[in-house]
Amino acid sequence: MTTTHYGIIGCGMMGQEHLRNIALLPDTKVTAIFEPDPNMAKIAASFAPEAQFCDSIEALLAIETLDCLVIVSPNFCHMAQLEQIAATRPLPVLVEKPLFTDPADVTRLKAFQDSYPAPVWVAMEYRYMPPVAALRAAVDDATGGIKMLTIREHRFPFLPKVDDWNRFNEKSGGTFVEKCCHFFDLMRLLTKSEPVRIMASAGQDVNHLDEVYDGKTSDILDNGYVIVEFANGMRAMLELCMFAEGARYQEEISAVGPNGKIEALVPGPGRFWPAHLGDAPIAQLIVSPRDPKGPEVRDIPVDPALLEAGDHNGSTFYQHEGFLALVRGERALPDVSLDDGWKAVAMGMAAQKSALTGQVVTLD
């Protein structure tokens, strides 16, 4: 098979995870990288030693052999970079979440969506975590139709990023956009419905309180609750805590309906699991029917090579398998469309607004 050539825009921590996973795919090559930070570029070179490092996006787009692009730059860069690609050389794109960070970007995004001639896949890795995929496949039978959906993430604080961009709402979009658009995407996916009302309560209570950058104190939320009501009558709740890295599982998703309950338990990154505690936890799927009672617990192991390649329970690899098939013309549409990415951000922005104002936010 002909080799598929990738151009990568941004190779910080998440960009390096993309490099490691692309390397696991057959007949692929990271041909060009734009990464302005010299330390990140040096690390990226160790994962893609044959890649050409470019000093601008213009230079990267000028490389004729490229078949597709992956955008893994800081959140606030995504919209402008998509527009630059559209104006220069439209190629299939995998763009990391969140799709945009400023409510004023909605008009720009609509113009991009209406005119861009190549497919765009918004990266939502959590869809592809094996225990989450298993829950999705079994949820209707297990519950008899979701009435209540709860997503809990108890995890570590935001990690350091280049120029500390993730410490501020202005550049990240806020925690409910930056971190939680994954969960709002899962809510829409599992309920098969659109949100109509969102209410949130949140705060910055433990993390980053004494961090000051260029005279500005970090203003990022580190915990909160979000309740979402959907058009079909289903309800969902998000519980986020970013000072709970001592938990055995990082994500716990439960769906309940008239027939029973189903849960997915997802461990955090294996590299953070203390060696003195033995082997890292294995993801689980638990089905608990109402009648007859008796929870069924099933381990959902993940290939160790995929766990080693990233922090998202193997999901980045499975996402890339789908994107590669799209680039090669083996499938017609992305799993996660621009509309999906847009709506996940809109939900995050509504949650941020509700947490700030104390008011319920109604969505169109």
Short mmCIF file of C-alpha atoms in Angstrom, two decimals:
data_model
loop_
_atom_site.label_atom_id
_atom_site.label_comp_id
_atom_site.label_asym_id
_atom_site.label_seq_id
_atom_site.Cartn_x
_atom_site.Cartn_y
_atom_site.Cartn_z
CA MET A 1 0.00 0.00 0.00
CA THR A 2 1.13 3.56 -0.68
CA THR A 3 2.45 5.39 2.38
CA THR A 4 0.20 8.09 3.87
CA HIS A 5 2.14 11.24 4.76
CA TYR A 6 1.16 13.36 7.78
CA GLY A 7 1.86 16.97 8.62
CA ILE A 8 1.65 17.78 12.34
CA ILE A 9 0.93 21.26 13.69
CA GLY A 10 1.93 21.37 17.34
CA CYS A 11 3.94 18.69 19.15
CA GLY A 12 3.57 19.33 22.82
CA MET A 13 2.48 16.57 25.20
CA MET A 14 -0.66 15.62 23.24
CA GLY A 15 1.05 16.06 19.89
CA GLN A 16 3.70 13.58 20.97
CA GLU A 17 0.95 11.10 21.83
CA HIS A 18 -0.36 11.48 18.29
CA LEU A 19 3.15 10.83 16.93
CA ARG A 20 3.51 7.63 18.93
CA ASN A 21 0.14 6.34 17.75
CA ILE A 22 0.64 7.22 14.08
CA ALA A 23 3.86 5.20 14.28
CA LEU A 24 1.78 2.12 15.16
CA LEU A 25 -0.31 2.39 11.98
CA PRO A 26 0.74 0.51 8.83
CA ASP A 27 2.15 2.43 5.85
CA THR A 28 2.19 5.83 7.51
CA LYS A 29 4.88 8.46 7.95
CA VAL A 30 5.07 11.76 9.80
CA THR A 31 6.71 13.79 7.07
CA ALA A 32 6.59 17.35 8.42
CA ILE A 33 6.19 19.03 11.82
CA PHE A 34 5.64 22.64 12.85
CA GLU A 35 6.51 23.10 16.53
CA PRO A 36 7.87 26.52 17.53
CA ASP A 37 9.00 25.52 21.03
CA PRO A 38 12.56 24.11 20.80
CA ASN A 39 12.21 21.76 23.77
CA MET A 40 8.99 20.24 22.46
CA ALA A 41 10.50 19.98 18.96
CA LYS A 42 13.50 18.08 20.34
CA ILE A 43 11.25 15.55 22.06
CA ALA A 44 9.06 15.23 18.97
CA ALA A 45 12.12 14.47 16.86
CA SER A 46 12.81 11.42 19.01
CA PHE A 47 9.40 9.99 18.02
CA ALA A 48 9.55 11.03 14.34
CA PRO A 49 13.27 11.09 13.46
CA GLU A 50 12.65 11.29 9.71
CA ALA A 51 10.27 14.25 9.88
CA GLN A 52 11.20 17.60 8.42
CA PHE A 53 10.81 20.41 10.95
CA CYS A 54 9.32 23.57 9.46
CA ASP A 55 9.58 27.11 10.80
CA SER A 56 6.02 28.04 9.81
CA ILE A 57 2.70 26.54 8.82
CA GLU A 58 3.22 28.03 5.35
CA ALA A 59 6.42 26.04 4.96
CA LEU A 60 4.73 22.86 6.16
CA LEU A 61 1.82 23.25 3.73
CA ALA A 62 4.29 23.72 0.86
CA ILE A 63 5.53 20.12 1.22
CA GLU A 64 3.86 18.42 -1.73
CA THR A 65 3.84 14.86 -0.41
CA LEU A 66 1.48 15.60 2.49
CA ASP A 67 -1.81 13.70 2.45
CA CYS A 68 -3.35 15.01 5.68
CA LEU A 69 -2.84 17.26 8.68
CA VAL A 70 -3.18 16.87 12.45
CA ILE A 71 -3.64 20.06 14.51
CA VAL A 72 -2.48 19.68 18.11
CA SER A 73 -1.64 23.29 18.91
CA PRO A 74 -2.91 25.24 21.96
CA ASN A 75 -6.69 25.61 21.99
CA PHE A 76 -6.83 29.27 21.05
CA CYS A 77 -4.84 28.63 17.85
CA HIS A 78 -7.20 26.12 16.21
CA MET A 79 -9.62 28.45 14.44
CA ALA A 80 -6.99 30.66 12.83
CA GLN A 81 -4.95 27.65 11.74
CA LEU A 82 -7.99 26.02 10.12
CA GLU A 83 -8.63 29.25 8.22
CA GLN A 84 -4.99 29.41 7.12
CA ILE A 85 -5.13 25.85 5.84
CA ALA A 86 -8.39 26.57 4.01
CA ALA A 87 -6.85 29.58 2.30
CA THR A 88 -3.62 27.79 1.38
CA ARG A 89 -4.05 24.08 0.83
CA PRO A 90 -7.17 22.26 2.01
CA LEU A 91 -6.26 18.74 3.12
CA PRO A 92 -8.08 16.23 5.35
CA VAL A 93 -7.64 17.42 8.94
CA LEU A 94 -7.80 15.84 12.37
CA VAL A 95 -8.10 18.79 14.75
CA GLU A 96 -7.82 18.40 18.50
CA LYS A 97 -10.61 19.50 20.77
CA PRO A 98 -11.84 22.07 21.57
CA LEU A 99 -12.63 23.24 18.07
CA PHE A 100 -12.64 26.89 19.19
CA THR A 101 -12.48 28.88 22.44
CA ASP A 102 -14.09 32.27 21.79
CA PRO A 103 -17.88 32.63 21.33
CA ALA A 104 -17.10 35.23 18.66
CA ASP A 105 -15.53 32.46 16.56
CA VAL A 106 -18.90 30.91 15.74
CA THR A 107 -19.32 33.07 12.61
CA ARG A 108 -15.81 32.17 11.46
CA LEU A 109 -16.44 28.48 12.05
CA LYS A 110 -19.67 28.58 10.06
CA ALA A 111 -17.87 30.20 7.12
CA PHE A 112 -15.12 27.58 7.32
CA GLN A 113 -17.63 24.73 7.51
CA ASP A 114 -19.59 25.98 4.51
CA SER A 115 -16.56 26.29 2.26
CA TYR A 116 -13.94 23.72 3.29
CA PRO A 117 -13.77 21.04 0.58
CA ALA A 118 -11.93 18.29 2.48
CA PRO A 119 -13.07 16.20 5.49
CA VAL A 120 -12.43 17.47 9.02
CA TRP A 121 -12.47 15.08 12.00
CA VAL A 122 -12.61 16.63 15.49
CA ALA A 123 -10.49 14.64 17.95
CA MET A 124 -12.65 13.28 20.78
CA GLU A 125 -10.52 10.47 22.17
CA TYR A 126 -12.89 9.47 24.96
CA ARG A 127 -15.35 7.98 22.43
CA TYR A 128 -12.75 5.36 21.60
CA MET A 129 -11.70 4.21 25.05
CA PRO A 130 -12.49 0.45 24.96
CA PRO A 131 -14.65 0.46 28.13
CA VAL A 132 -16.60 3.48 26.87
CA ALA A 133 -17.08 1.84 23.47
CA ALA A 134 -18.29 -1.32 25.26
CA LEU A 135 -20.76 0.72 27.31
CA ARG A 136 -22.05 2.43 24.20
CA ALA A 137 -22.63 -0.92 22.47
CA ALA A 138 -24.56 -2.39 25.41
CA VAL A 139 -26.28 0.65 26.94
CA ASP A 140 -29.70 0.36 25.29
CA ASP A 141 -30.18 -3.30 26.18
CA ALA A 142 -28.78 -2.87 29.69
CA THR A 143 -30.91 0.13 30.62
CA GLY A 144 -33.99 -0.19 28.44
CA GLY A 145 -33.37 3.43 27.47
CA ILE A 146 -31.31 5.94 29.44
CA LYS A 147 -33.13 8.07 31.99
CA MET A 148 -30.10 9.23 33.96
CA LEU A 149 -26.50 9.49 32.78
CA THR A 150 -23.63 10.40 35.10
CA ILE A 151 -20.02 11.04 34.12
CA ARG A 152 -17.49 11.46 36.90
CA GLU A 153 -13.87 12.40 36.32
CA HIS A 154 -11.63 12.44 39.38
CA ARG A 155 -8.13 13.19 38.19
CA PHE A 156 -4.86 15.08 38.56
CA PRO A 157 -4.52 18.87 38.13
CA PHE A 158 -3.79 20.45 34.77
CA LEU A 159 -0.24 19.60 33.73
CA PRO A 160 2.29 22.31 32.77
CA LYS A 161 2.02 23.43 29.14
CA VAL A 162 4.18 25.67 26.96
CA ASP A 163 3.76 29.32 28.04
CA ASP A 164 1.22 28.15 30.64
CA TRP A 165 -1.68 28.71 28.25
CA ASN A 166 -3.89 26.16 30.03
CA ARG A 167 -3.89 28.19 33.26
CA PHE A 168 -6.27 30.83 31.86
CA ASN A 169 -9.86 30.85 30.62
CA GLU A 170 -8.96 33.31 27.88
CA LYS A 171 -6.65 30.90 26.09
CA SER A 172 -8.12 27.53 27.04
CA GLY A 173 -11.81 28.40 26.77
CA GLY A 174 -12.23 27.51 30.45
CA THR A 175 -12.15 24.10 32.12
CA PHE A 176 -15.65 23.10 30.98
CA VAL A 177 -14.55 23.76 27.38
CA GLU A 178 -10.92 22.64 27.50
CA LYS A 179 -11.34 19.50 29.56
CA CYS A 180 -15.01 18.67 29.50
CA CYS A 181 -16.04 19.00 25.85
CA HIS A 182 -15.12 15.28 25.73
CA PHE A 183 -17.86 14.53 28.25
CA PHE A 184 -20.46 16.74 26.63
CA ASP A 185 -19.73 14.94 23.36
CA LEU A 186 -20.31 11.61 25.11
CA MET A 187 -23.59 12.89 26.56
CA ARG A 188 -24.93 13.76 23.11
CA LEU A 189 -23.66 10.46 21.72
CA LEU A 190 -25.23 8.30 24.43
CA THR A 191 -28.55 10.13 24.76
CA LYS A 192 -28.94 10.54 20.99
CA SER A 193 -30.44 13.93 21.72
CA GLU A 194 -29.59 17.62 21.93
CA PRO A 195 -29.25 19.65 25.15
CA VAL A 196 -31.90 22.22 25.97
CA ARG A 197 -30.91 23.47 29.45
CA ILE A 198 -27.64 23.52 31.37
CA MET A 199 -26.98 24.40 35.01
CA ALA A 200 -23.53 24.39 36.63
CA SER A 201 -21.80 25.13 39.90
CA ALA A 202 -18.01 25.21 39.98
CA GLY A 203 -14.96 26.80 41.52
CA GLN A 204 -11.19 27.07 41.74
CA ASP A 205 -10.68 25.80 45.26
CA VAL A 206 -7.36 23.93 45.44
CA ASN A 207 -5.19 24.08 42.31
CA HIS A 208 -3.06 26.90 40.89
CA LEU A 209 -4.24 29.43 43.49
CA ASP A 210 -0.74 30.82 44.02
CA GLU A 211 0.36 30.64 40.37
CA VAL A 212 1.04 34.00 38.72
CA TYR A 213 2.20 34.40 35.12
CA ASP A 214 3.18 37.78 33.69
CA GLY A 215 1.38 39.43 36.57
CA LYS A 216 -1.85 37.45 36.08
CA THR A 217 -3.17 34.86 38.52
CA SER A 218 -4.48 31.59 37.13
CA ASP A 219 -8.29 31.66 36.87
CA ILE A 220 -9.01 28.10 35.75
CA LEU A 221 -11.74 26.03 37.46
CA ASP A 222 -10.61 22.84 39.20
CA ASN A 223 -13.95 21.27 40.22
CA GLY A 224 -17.64 21.47 39.52
CA TYR A 225 -20.99 19.91 38.71
CA VAL A 226 -22.99 20.31 35.49
CA ILE A 227 -26.59 19.15 34.97
CA VAL A 228 -27.85 18.85 31.40
CA GLU A 229 -31.46 18.34 30.28
CA PHE A 230 -32.00 16.90 26.79
CA ALA A 231 -34.80 17.38 24.30
CA ASN A 232 -35.88 13.73 24.60
CA GLY A 233 -36.34 14.00 28.38
CA MET A 234 -33.07 12.35 29.39
CA ARG A 235 -30.88 14.00 32.02
CA ALA A 236 -27.12 13.89 32.47
CA MET A 237 -24.68 15.09 35.09
CA LEU A 238 -20.96 15.75 35.02
CA GLU A 239 -18.91 15.67 38.23
CA LEU A 240 -15.36 16.96 37.80
CA CYS A 241 -12.63 17.06 40.42
CA MET A 242 -9.05 17.86 39.43
CA PHE A 243 -7.46 17.21 42.82
CA ALA A 244 -8.45 13.56 43.15
CA GLU A 245 -5.55 11.75 41.53
CA GLY A 246 -5.54 9.25 44.40
CA ALA A 247 -8.64 7.56 42.95
CA ARG A 248 -8.34 4.03 41.55
CA TYR A 249 -10.35 4.96 38.45
CA GLN A 250 -10.17 8.30 36.69
CA GLU A 251 -13.47 8.16 34.78
CA GLU A 252 -16.66 6.48 35.95
CA ILE A 253 -19.63 6.56 33.58
CA SER A 254 -23.02 5.20 34.62
CA ALA A 255 -26.29 5.03 32.71
CA VAL A 256 -29.55 3.97 34.35
CA GLY A 257 -32.94 3.14 32.86
CA PRO A 258 -36.06 1.10 33.65
CA ASN A 259 -34.25 -2.20 33.05
CA GLY A 260 -31.04 -1.60 34.93
CA LYS A 261 -27.70 0.13 35.19
CA ILE A 262 -24.44 -0.06 33.24
CA GLU A 263 -21.09 1.39 34.26
CA ALA A 264 -17.69 1.90 32.63
CA LEU A 265 -14.67 2.36 34.90
CA VAL A 266 -11.58 3.79 33.22
CA PRO A 267 -8.15 4.05 34.89
CA GLY A 268 -5.96 7.09 34.44
CA PRO A 269 -2.56 7.13 32.71
CA GLY A 270 -0.48 4.13 33.71
CA ARG A 271 2.63 6.28 34.07
CA PHE A 272 1.03 7.98 37.08
CA TRP A 273 0.17 4.71 38.90
CA PRO A 274 2.56 4.19 41.86
CA ALA A 275 4.78 1.14 41.47
CA HIS A 276 4.36 0.15 45.13
CA LEU A 277 0.65 -0.48 44.49
CA GLY A 278 1.40 -3.21 41.96
CA ASP A 279 -0.16 -3.46 38.52
CA ALA A 280 -2.26 -0.55 37.29
CA PRO A 281 -6.04 -1.07 37.35
CA ILE A 282 -7.77 -2.67 34.37
CA ALA A 283 -10.83 -0.98 32.90
CA GLN A 284 -14.15 -2.59 33.70
CA LEU A 285 -17.70 -2.77 32.40
CA ILE A 286 -20.40 -3.54 34.99
CA VAL A 287 -23.98 -4.43 34.06
CA SER A 288 -26.50 -4.45 36.93
CA PRO A 289 -30.01 -5.56 35.90
CA ARG A 290 -32.92 -4.77 38.22
CA ASP A 291 -34.37 -8.24 37.85
CA PRO A 292 -32.85 -10.66 38.45
CA LYS A 293 -30.35 -8.78 40.60
CA GLY A 294 -26.72 -9.67 40.19
CA PRO A 295 -24.08 -7.34 38.74
CA GLU A 296 -21.91 -8.78 35.98
CA VAL A 297 -18.36 -7.42 36.07
CA ARG A 298 -16.23 -7.71 32.95
CA ASP A 299 -12.59 -6.64 32.61
CA ILE A 300 -11.81 -4.65 29.45
CA PRO A 301 -8.06 -5.08 28.93
CA VAL A 302 -6.19 -2.88 26.50
CA ASP A 303 -3.14 -3.83 24.43
CA PRO A 304 -0.09 -2.79 26.51
CA ALA A 305 1.50 -1.25 23.41
CA LEU A 306 -1.47 1.11 23.09
CA LEU A 307 -1.37 1.99 26.79
CA GLU A 308 2.32 2.76 26.41
CA ALA A 309 1.63 5.04 23.42
CA GLY A 310 -0.57 7.50 25.29
CA ASP A 311 -2.56 8.60 28.29
CA HIS A 312 -6.07 7.86 27.00
CA ASN A 313 -6.57 4.11 27.52
CA GLY A 314 -5.65 3.22 23.94
CA SER A 315 -8.26 5.47 22.39
CA THR A 316 -5.91 7.69 20.39
CA PHE A 317 -4.85 4.69 18.30
CA TYR A 318 -8.42 3.67 17.49
CA GLN A 319 -9.27 7.24 16.59
CA HIS A 320 -6.31 7.36 14.22
CA GLU A 321 -7.37 4.09 12.59
CA GLY A 322 -10.65 5.74 11.66
CA PHE A 323 -9.04 8.96 10.46
CA LEU A 324 -6.55 7.04 8.32
CA ALA A 325 -9.41 5.16 6.67
CA LEU A 326 -11.06 8.51 5.94
CA VAL A 327 -7.88 9.93 4.39
CA ARG A 328 -7.46 6.83 2.23
CA GLY A 329 -11.04 7.02 0.96
CA GLU A 330 -12.07 3.81 2.73
CA ARG A 331 -14.89 5.64 4.49
CA ALA A 332 -16.93 8.69 3.52
CA LEU A 333 -17.45 10.64 6.74
CA PRO A 334 -15.64 11.36 10.01
CA ASP A 335 -17.01 9.91 13.23
CA VAL A 336 -16.84 13.33 14.89
CA SER A 337 -17.99 16.11 12.58
CA LEU A 338 -17.51 19.85 12.80
CA ASP A 339 -21.09 20.01 14.08
CA ASP A 340 -20.23 17.56 16.86
CA GLY A 341 -17.15 19.54 17.85
CA TRP A 342 -19.10 22.79 17.70
CA LYS A 343 -21.94 21.52 19.92
CA ALA A 344 -19.55 20.11 22.53
CA VAL A 345 -17.90 23.54 22.82
CA ALA A 346 -21.29 25.27 22.99
CA MET A 347 -22.25 23.03 25.93
CA GLY A 348 -18.96 23.81 27.68
CA MET A 349 -19.45 27.53 27.17
CA ALA A 350 -22.99 27.28 28.55
CA ALA A 351 -21.65 25.47 31.62
CA GLN A 352 -18.95 28.12 32.11
CA LYS A 353 -21.62 30.85 31.88
CA SER A 354 -23.97 29.09 34.29
CA ALA A 355 -21.19 28.55 36.83
CA LEU A 356 -20.24 32.25 36.62
CA THR A 357 -23.76 33.68 36.81
CA GLY A 358 -25.61 31.07 38.86
CA GLN A 359 -28.31 31.01 36.21
CA VAL A 360 -29.69 28.19 34.08
CA VAL A 361 -28.59 28.57 30.44
CA THR A 362 -31.04 27.63 27.69
CA LEU A 363 -29.64 26.33 24.40
CA ASP A 364 -31.31 26.72 21.02
#
